[in-house]
Amino acid sequence: MFASCSHPALLQVSLPPKPPQLQLYSHSPPLLSFKTLSCINSSFQAPSQYPPSTTNTTTTTTSYNHLIQSLCKQGNLKQALHLLPQEPKPTQRTYEALILACTHRNARPYGPIVHHHLIDNGFDQDPFLSTKLIDMYSQFSSLDDARDVFDKTHVKTIFVWNALLKALALADEAEEALFLFQEMGRAGVPPDSFTYSHALKACIASSSHPSLAFDRVRQIHGHIFRHGFESTIYVATTLVDCYAKLGYVLYSQRVFDRMLERNVVSWSAMIACYAKNERPLDALELFREMMLRDHDAIPNAVTMVSVLQACAGLAALGQGRLIHAYVLRRGLDSIIPVVNALIAMYAKCGSLGTAYRVFDGMNGRRDVVSWNSMISGYGIYGFGVKAIRVFEAMIRSGTSPSPITFVSVLGACSHAGLVKEGKRLFESMVREHGITPRSEHYACMVDLLGRAGRLHEAARIIEGMRIEPGPTVWGSLLGACRIHGHIELAERACVRLFELEPMNAGNYVLLADIYAEAKMWEEVSRVKKLLESRGLQKVPGCSWIEVKKKMYSFVSVDEMNPQMEQLHALLARLVKEMKDKGYVPDTKVVLYDLDQEEKERILLGHSEKLAVAFGLINSGGGEVIRITKNLRLCEDCHSVTKFISKFAKREILVRDVNRFHHFKDGVCSCLDYW
DNA sequence: CTAGGGTTAG
């Protein structure tokens, strides 16, 4: 029925210049009556605030207005505007429909027309319409117009204030928004839960300096607490989200725990908080708790996206599959972000084939993110050429690439050592796709060149940057220095890194690594002291493996693991066998100045080797052993795993922080380039 | 009559 509604004869009448359309309508018998049209329009509401005086015209006014509203709902703005009659007058509802249609369809050119029309008809002081207008201009990102509407509305209801506050917060105008918030206080308008939500969002907008953002959130939080809004579900949820986005998991937790009442959104916000802040296990546990304890909170698409993200973080393929089944059962697979999250989950859980099948199944319903997910999927497996093919298919399909597309495809080139292709893509990003390179893109290029050993070329890229190089750029350079043992450039990178992110322990460790490899032990201990003096410590290596839907994790020194002795024995046996075949332990990765034997012992305790041994013992012969590690794979573990894959005739798939290593028959898919 | 949670990269 709705489909036929775009074809009724009366709507097909083409519009001559300034025609008496109204006449046309009343003279040609309509296929669909006004009444029918109104009924189709689900949110039909009765007019009106300004009823015409005579009963005779009432029908006409109402009918015209209904028709305009219906047209708006269908997005036929042009025709709706043509219908705006001089007499009888449009009502508040009519304008509301028109403004909403402009906002919703992002119809920039029509907005001001409606606005002027409404002013001409004396609605310029209507606070309700002002609210909608502010929303509309905010959608068009014309903040000046939004502010203008605000200024000219004399009777400022709280809605009007909140609308402008929201507009400023959405536009990342933190200072302006917070100023408005204070202004509200001065004007004696008591904030409501909307006000607080928007003000909190505005604080996040100032996250160019995260500690400033945090201070602001805390200040508003205090305000909220004092005015008794902390347990208001919307406000509390926003607080949880704000602290989560700034990385303060404990603060989110505290607000969440104190909530008197929760709904799906609050649960989802907390789950997302864990998923985003590297606490995937907590995310899954909270999801379980929600399912068990709160039967009124039915997980929706948004919830599932975070849950899938958590599965991806853990590389929990078994869990991920269960969640996928649930998604299908609930019909949530019609929601594109959910499907995108599925693609990413399968790719990160070591099931690239399934990721591709899901992607393939989207056929025609893909958005940029779907493409990006698939590209980065191929990238982390080292399939650079395939990633480029997908990128090209994306362009052919008419989807315009986003900045993230290039981070993904350049990353893929980098993992695969495709220097020439990477350079070409970087060029095309700027020239053909008009994307200004950001720090991340330079970081990709530095990584691409640096990994390939072209360190000076990489350094020149940094020198040629027209924006301030972010920590990722220097980090890439440092990483390359680690691979190729370049002390001077590493020191240069660290000067900047220690200043830009003094609390990132990884940088200190990398530098110490580089010194250790050059046997510069004094420098090693100097860096270690610096690390400790800042209250930091080396992130311990950790590896985990999923066996029969349960997770087993390993760290190098672990007296709690009942199988430890067995694991060590197995490894010792394997290593002995490997030494006979020419394996030489790569002790340069040990950061201490110890004797050879001691170093070898430390090497054997690396968590990844333990996980491999555990996998060998506890999984069936035909299965692929899938292991995940929180750091980069060390050279020694890499060569040992190659040996094991051959001796034990087992495929081993290891995901480290950056990418996958697929070991088979003594060879790794990265071809020792990583 | 407005509002709170989400997808891709590093």
GROMACS .gro file of C-alpha atoms in nm, chain A residues 239-563:
model
  325
  239LEU     CA    1   2.841   0.961   3.268
  240VAL     CA    2   2.933   0.596   3.220
  241ASP     CA    3   2.996   0.664   2.854
  242CYS     CA    4   3.200   0.979   2.911
  243TYR     CA    5   3.433   0.820   3.161
  244ALA     CA    6   3.463   0.519   2.929
  245LYS     CA    7   3.562   0.735   2.635
  246LEU     CA    8   3.831   0.902   2.845
  247GLY     CA    9   3.957   0.563   2.959
  248TYR     CA   10   3.851   0.592   3.323
  249VAL     CA   11   3.697   0.249   3.360
  250LEU     CA   12   3.682   0.269   3.738
  251TYR     CA   13   3.475   0.587   3.728
  252SER     CA   14   3.234   0.432   3.480
  253GLN     CA   15   3.207   0.130   3.703
  254ARG     CA   16   3.133   0.337   4.008
  255VAL     CA   17   2.850   0.529   3.840
  256PHE     CA   18   2.713   0.211   3.689
  257ASP     CA   19   2.716   0.026   4.021
  258ARG     CA   20   2.529   0.305   4.191
  259MET     CA   21   2.248   0.315   3.936
  260LEU     CA   22   1.916   0.237   4.094
  261GLU     CA   23   1.760   0.135   3.769
  262ARG     CA   24   1.916   0.014   3.445
  263ASN     CA   25   1.802  -0.056   3.095
  264VAL     CA   26   1.959  -0.200   2.780
  265VAL     CA   27   2.131   0.125   2.705
  266SER     CA   28   2.301   0.152   3.044
  267TRP     CA   29   2.413  -0.211   3.029
  268SER     CA   30   2.536  -0.160   2.675
  269ALA     CA   31   2.728   0.152   2.772
  270MET     CA   32   2.913  -0.036   3.043
  271ILE     CA   33   2.977  -0.335   2.817
  272ALA     CA   34   3.111  -0.097   2.552
  273CYS     CA   35   3.329   0.064   2.816
  274TYR     CA   36   3.501  -0.267   2.886
  275ALA     CA   37   3.521  -0.364   2.521
  276LYS     CA   38   3.681  -0.033   2.425
  277ASN     CA   39   3.925  -0.024   2.714
  278GLU     CA   40   4.095  -0.355   2.664
  279ARG     CA   41   3.885  -0.544   2.913
  280PRO     CA   42   3.709  -0.786   2.680
  281LEU     CA   43   3.666  -1.053   2.943
  282ASP     CA   44   3.482  -0.813   3.171
  283ALA     CA   45   3.267  -0.712   2.878
  284LEU     CA   46   3.160  -1.070   2.816
  285GLU     CA   47   3.102  -1.131   3.185
  286LEU     CA   48   2.885  -0.823   3.216
  287PHE     CA   49   2.688  -0.932   2.912
  288ARG     CA   50   2.630  -1.266   3.081
  289GLU     CA   51   2.519  -1.093   3.397
  290MET     CA   52   2.277  -0.877   3.203
  291MET     CA   53   2.125  -1.182   3.035
  292LEU     CA   54   2.092  -1.367   3.362
  293ARG     CA   55   1.982  -1.091   3.594
  294ASP     CA   56   1.787  -0.837   3.397
  295HIS     CA   57   1.518  -1.002   3.192
  296ASP     CA   58   1.372  -0.667   3.093
  297ALA     CA   59   1.692  -0.563   2.920
  298ILE     CA   60   1.680  -0.731   2.583
  299PRO     CA   61   2.012  -0.698   2.402
  300ASN     CA   62   1.985  -0.513   2.075
  301ALA     CA   63   2.211  -0.440   1.781
  302VAL     CA   64   2.420  -0.190   1.974
  303THR     CA   65   2.476  -0.434   2.257
  304MET     CA   66   2.578  -0.707   2.019
  305VAL     CA   67   2.830  -0.488   1.841
  306SER     CA   68   3.019  -0.435   2.167
  307VAL     CA   69   2.992  -0.801   2.260
  308LEU     CA   70   3.132  -0.900   1.922
  309GLN     CA   71   3.410  -0.651   1.970
  310ALA     CA   72   3.494  -0.817   2.299
  311CYS     CA   73   3.503  -1.159   2.131
  312ALA     CA   74   3.738  -1.013   1.872
  313GLY     CA   75   3.963  -0.870   2.140
  314LEU     CA   76   3.987  -1.206   2.311
  315ALA     CA   77   4.011  -1.397   1.984
  316ALA     CA   78   3.735  -1.608   2.134
  317LEU     CA   79   3.613  -1.781   1.821
  318GLY     CA   80   3.389  -2.026   2.007
  319GLN     CA   81   3.216  -1.744   2.197
  320GLY     CA   82   3.195  -1.542   1.880
  321ARG     CA   83   3.016  -1.821   1.699
  322LEU     CA   84   2.763  -1.851   1.980
  323ILE     CA   85   2.701  -1.479   1.962
  324HIS     CA   86   2.665  -1.504   1.584
  325ALA     CA   87   2.397  -1.769   1.632
  326TYR     CA   88   2.218  -1.545   1.877
  327VAL     CA   89   2.239  -1.255   1.633
  328LEU     CA   90   2.075  -1.469   1.365
  329ARG     CA   91   1.806  -1.593   1.599
  330ARG     CA   92   1.717  -1.237   1.690
  331GLY     CA   93   1.724  -1.122   1.329
  332LEU     CA   94   1.990  -0.864   1.412
  333ASP     CA   95   2.191  -0.965   1.106
  334SER     CA   96   1.986  -0.715   0.907
  335ILE     CA   97   2.167  -0.435   1.086
  336ILE     CA   98   2.480  -0.337   0.896
  337PRO     CA   99   2.701  -0.238   1.191
  338VAL     CA  100   2.631  -0.578   1.342
  339VAL     CA  101   2.740  -0.755   1.025
  340ASN     CA  102   3.048  -0.535   1.011
  341ALA     CA  103   3.134  -0.629   1.365
  342LEU     CA  104   3.089  -0.995   1.267
  343ILE     CA  105   3.336  -0.957   0.982
  344ALA     CA  106   3.591  -0.798   1.211
  345MET     CA  107   3.530  -1.060   1.478
  346TYR     CA  108   3.587  -1.355   1.246
  347ALA     CA  109   3.893  -1.194   1.094
  348LYS     CA  110   4.045  -1.125   1.433
  349CYS     CA  111   3.956  -1.469   1.565
  350GLY     CA  112   4.161  -1.633   1.295
  351SER     CA  113   3.873  -1.731   1.072
  352LEU     CA  114   3.936  -1.523   0.764
  353GLY     CA  115   3.731  -1.756   0.543
  354THR     CA  116   3.421  -1.703   0.752
  355ALA     CA  117   3.484  -1.330   0.760
  356TYR     CA  118   3.485  -1.333   0.383
  357ARG     CA  119   3.167  -1.540   0.363
  358VAL     CA  120   2.986  -1.293   0.586
  359PHE     CA  121   3.122  -1.004   0.380
  360ASP     CA  122   3.024  -1.177   0.056
  361GLY     CA  123   2.676  -1.238   0.190
  362MET     CA  124   2.621  -0.865   0.234
  363ASN     CA  125   2.623  -0.826  -0.139
  364GLY     CA  126   2.498  -0.480  -0.223
  365ARG     CA  127   2.435  -0.379   0.136
  366ARG     CA  128   2.794  -0.299   0.221
  367ASP     CA  129   2.900   0.035   0.356
  368VAL     CA  130   3.250   0.182   0.390
  369VAL     CA  131   3.303   0.011   0.719
  370SER     CA  132   3.225  -0.331   0.571
  371TRP     CA  133   3.488  -0.275   0.306
  372ASN     CA  134   3.737  -0.140   0.557
  373SER     CA  135   3.686  -0.441   0.781
  374MET     CA  136   3.754  -0.682   0.498
  375ILE     CA  137   4.059  -0.489   0.381
  376SER     CA  138   4.213  -0.482   0.724
  377GLY     CA  139   4.117  -0.848   0.763
  378TYR     CA  140   4.332  -0.941   0.467
  379GLY     CA  141   4.596  -0.701   0.590
  380ILE     CA  142   4.652  -0.864   0.926
  381TYR     CA  143   4.701  -1.202   0.760
  382GLY     CA  144   4.967  -1.052   0.538
  383PHE     CA  145   4.759  -1.086   0.222
  384GLY     CA  146   4.854  -0.747   0.087
  385VAL     CA  147   4.763  -0.810  -0.273
  386LYS     CA  148   4.420  -0.938  -0.178
  387ALA     CA  149   4.365  -0.635   0.040
  388ILE     CA  150   4.447  -0.411  -0.256
  389ARG     CA  151   4.209  -0.610  -0.476
  390VAL     CA  152   3.927  -0.556  -0.227
  391PHE     CA  153   4.016  -0.188  -0.214
  392GLU     CA  154   3.992  -0.168  -0.592
  393ALA     CA  155   3.662  -0.355  -0.591
  394MET     CA  156   3.538  -0.105  -0.337
  395ILE     CA  157   3.626   0.186  -0.564
  396ARG     CA  158   3.459   0.014  -0.859
  397SER     CA  159   3.146  -0.042  -0.651
  398GLY     CA  160   3.122   0.334  -0.611
  399THR     CA  161   3.187   0.349  -0.238
  400SER     CA  162   3.416   0.638  -0.157
  401PRO     CA  163   3.705   0.544   0.068
  402SER     CA  164   3.739   0.704   0.408
  403PRO     CA  165   4.061   0.800   0.586
  404ILE     CA  166   4.038   0.468   0.768
  405THR     CA  167   4.022   0.281   0.438
  406PHE     CA  168   4.370   0.409   0.366
  407VAL     CA  169   4.500   0.328   0.710
  408SER     CA  170   4.378  -0.026   0.646
  409VAL     CA  171   4.510  -0.070   0.296
  410LEU     CA  172   4.843   0.099   0.372
  411GLY     CA  173   4.875  -0.121   0.676
  412ALA     CA  174   4.813  -0.423   0.456
  413CYS     CA  175   5.092  -0.312   0.221
  414SER     CA  176   5.319  -0.266   0.517
  415HIS     CA  177   5.261  -0.618   0.654
  416ALA     CA  178   5.326  -0.762   0.311
  417GLY     CA  179   5.623  -0.544   0.226
  418LEU     CA  180   5.450  -0.389  -0.074
  419VAL     CA  181   5.644  -0.064  -0.070
  420LYS     CA  182   5.578   0.046  -0.425
  421GLU     CA  183   5.206  -0.022  -0.407
  422GLY     CA  184   5.184   0.157  -0.075
  423LYS     CA  185   5.348   0.467  -0.213
  424ARG     CA  186   5.115   0.461  -0.510
  425LEU     CA  187   4.809   0.429  -0.285
  426PHE     CA  188   4.926   0.715  -0.065
  427GLU     CA  189   4.958   0.932  -0.374
  428SER     CA  190   4.613   0.836  -0.497
  429MET     CA  191   4.466   0.906  -0.157
  430VAL     CA  192   4.571   1.268  -0.184
  431ARG     CA  193   4.529   1.322  -0.555
  432GLU     CA  194   4.234   1.110  -0.661
  433HIS     CA  195   4.036   1.087  -0.342
  434GLY     CA  196   4.109   1.428  -0.196
  435ILE     CA  197   4.191   1.299   0.150
  436THR     CA  198   4.439   1.507   0.347
  437PRO     CA  199   4.685   1.271   0.513
  438ARG     CA  200   4.661   1.261   0.888
  439SER     CA  201   4.922   1.151   1.136
  440GLU     CA  202   4.798   0.791   1.109
  441HIS     CA  203   4.864   0.787   0.738
  442TYR     CA  204   5.216   0.914   0.780
  443ALA     CA  205   5.261   0.653   1.049
  444CYS     CA  206   5.162   0.389   0.794
  445MET     CA  207   5.414   0.521   0.545
  446VAL     CA  208   5.690   0.537   0.804
  447ASP     CA  209   5.604   0.182   0.903
  448LEU     CA  210   5.598   0.065   0.542
  449LEU     CA  211   5.938   0.213   0.460
  450GLY     CA  212   6.094   0.149   0.796
  451ARG     CA  213   5.997  -0.215   0.811
  452ALA     CA  214   6.146  -0.257   0.465
  453GLY     CA  215   6.472  -0.120   0.601
  454ARG     CA  216   6.448   0.217   0.432
  455LEU     CA  217   6.488   0.402   0.759
  456HIS     CA  218   6.626   0.725   0.624
  457GLU     CA  219   6.352   0.749   0.370
  458ALA     CA  220   6.108   0.700   0.657
  459ALA     CA  221   6.276   0.976   0.853
  460ARG     CA  222   6.251   1.204   0.553
  461ILE     CA  223   5.876   1.142   0.540
  462ILE     CA  224   5.851   1.270   0.894
  463GLU     CA  225   6.062   1.575   0.813
  464GLY     CA  226   5.837   1.653   0.518
  465MET     CA  227   5.515   1.636   0.718
  466ARG     CA  228   5.304   1.948   0.710
  467ILE     CA  229   5.136   1.867   1.038
  468GLU     CA  230   5.286   1.795   1.377
  469PRO     CA  231   5.389   1.427   1.384
  470GLY     CA  232   5.181   1.242   1.645
  471PRO     CA  233   5.309   0.968   1.871
  472THR     CA  234   5.202   0.697   1.625
  473VAL     CA  235   5.444   0.837   1.367
  474TRP     CA  236   5.742   0.831   1.602
  475GLY     CA  237   5.627   0.496   1.734
  476SER     CA  238   5.641   0.349   1.384
  477LEU     CA  239   5.991   0.482   1.337
  478LEU     CA  240   6.099   0.338   1.670
  479GLY     CA  241   5.947   0.001   1.579
  480ALA     CA  242   6.143  -0.001   1.255
  481CYS     CA  243   6.462   0.085   1.443
  482ARG     CA  244   6.397  -0.211   1.668
  483ILE     CA  245   6.381  -0.444   1.369
  484HIS     CA  246   6.684  -0.304   1.195
  485GLY     CA  247   6.888  -0.204   1.496
  486HIS     CA  248   6.927   0.165   1.430
  487ILE     CA  249   7.035   0.336   1.747
  488GLU     CA  250   7.065   0.696   1.640
  489LEU     CA  251   6.720   0.724   1.485
  490ALA     CA  252   6.569   0.532   1.775
  491GLU     CA  253   6.708   0.788   2.015
  492ARG     CA  254   6.572   1.069   1.806
  493ALA     CA  255   6.227   0.910   1.802
  494CYS     CA  256   6.238   0.855   2.177
  495VAL     CA  257   6.319   1.216   2.252
  496ARG     CA  258   5.981   1.301   2.107
  497LEU     CA  259   5.797   0.995   2.234
  498PHE     CA  260   5.902   1.033   2.597
  499GLU     CA  261   5.765   1.384   2.575
  500LEU     CA  262   5.444   1.302   2.386
  501GLU     CA  263   5.344   0.992   2.579
  502PRO     CA  264   5.564   0.966   2.887
  503MET     CA  265   5.345   0.698   3.038
  504ASN     CA  266   5.370   0.451   2.751
  505ALA     CA  267   5.595   0.178   2.886
  506GLY     CA  268   5.627   0.014   2.546
  507ASN     CA  269   5.850   0.292   2.414
  508TYR     CA  270   6.104   0.254   2.694
  509VAL     CA  271   6.110  -0.120   2.648
  510LEU     CA  272   6.169  -0.090   2.275
  511LEU     CA  273   6.460   0.144   2.329
  512ALA     CA  274   6.607  -0.085   2.593
  513ASP     CA  275   6.566  -0.371   2.346
  514ILE     CA  276   6.762  -0.184   2.085
  515TYR     CA  277   7.043  -0.105   2.331
  516ALA     CA  278   7.047  -0.464   2.454
  517GLU     CA  279   7.087  -0.597   2.107
  518ALA     CA  280   7.388  -0.371   2.062
  519LYS     CA  281   7.513  -0.492   2.401
  520MET     CA  282   7.504  -0.139   2.537
  521TRP     CA  283   7.419  -0.258   2.886
  522GLU     CA  284   7.478   0.074   3.059
  523GLU     CA  285   7.223   0.240   2.836
  524VAL     CA  286   6.984  -0.048   2.896
  525SER     CA  287   6.991   0.003   3.268
  526ARG     CA  288   6.961   0.379   3.226
  527VAL     CA  289   6.638   0.336   3.029
  528LYS     CA  290   6.511   0.083   3.278
  529LYS     CA  291   6.571   0.327   3.563
  530LEU     CA  292   6.388   0.597   3.370
  531LEU     CA  293   6.098   0.358   3.324
  532GLU     CA  294   6.084   0.276   3.692
  533SER     CA  295   6.128   0.636   3.800
  534ARG     CA  296   5.802   0.712   3.623
  535GLY     CA  297   5.627   0.437   3.812
  536LEU     CA  298   5.591   0.221   3.503
  537GLN     CA  299   5.677  -0.136   3.434
  538LYS     CA  300   5.719  -0.354   3.131
  539VAL     CA  301   5.386  -0.498   3.023
  540PRO     CA  302   5.419  -0.868   3.094
  541GLY     CA  303   5.389  -1.095   2.794
  542CYS     CA  304   5.074  -1.299   2.796
  543SER     CA  305   4.939  -1.559   2.557
  544TRP     CA  306   4.609  -1.736   2.557
  545ILE     CA  307   4.433  -2.015   2.379
  546GLU     CA  308   4.072  -2.125   2.357
  547VAL     CA  309   4.014  -2.496   2.406
  548LYS     CA  310   3.657  -2.625   2.408
  549LYS     CA  311   3.517  -2.270   2.450
  550LYS     CA  312   3.732  -2.211   2.756
  551MET     CA  313   4.018  -1.967   2.772
  552TYR     CA  314   4.357  -2.062   2.907
  553SER     CA  315   4.613  -1.791   2.954
  554PHE     CA  316   4.985  -1.808   3.013
  555VAL     CA  317   5.246  -1.577   3.157
  556SER     CA  318   5.611  -1.662   3.181
  557VAL     CA  319   5.637  -1.707   3.557
  558ASP     CA  320   5.333  -1.893   3.679
  559GLU     CA  321   5.329  -2.124   3.977
  560MET     CA  322   4.954  -2.153   3.968
  561ASN     CA  323   4.938  -2.351   3.648
  562PRO     CA  324   4.904  -2.720   3.735
  563GLN     CA  325   5.030  -2.829   3.395
   0.00000   0.00000   0.00000
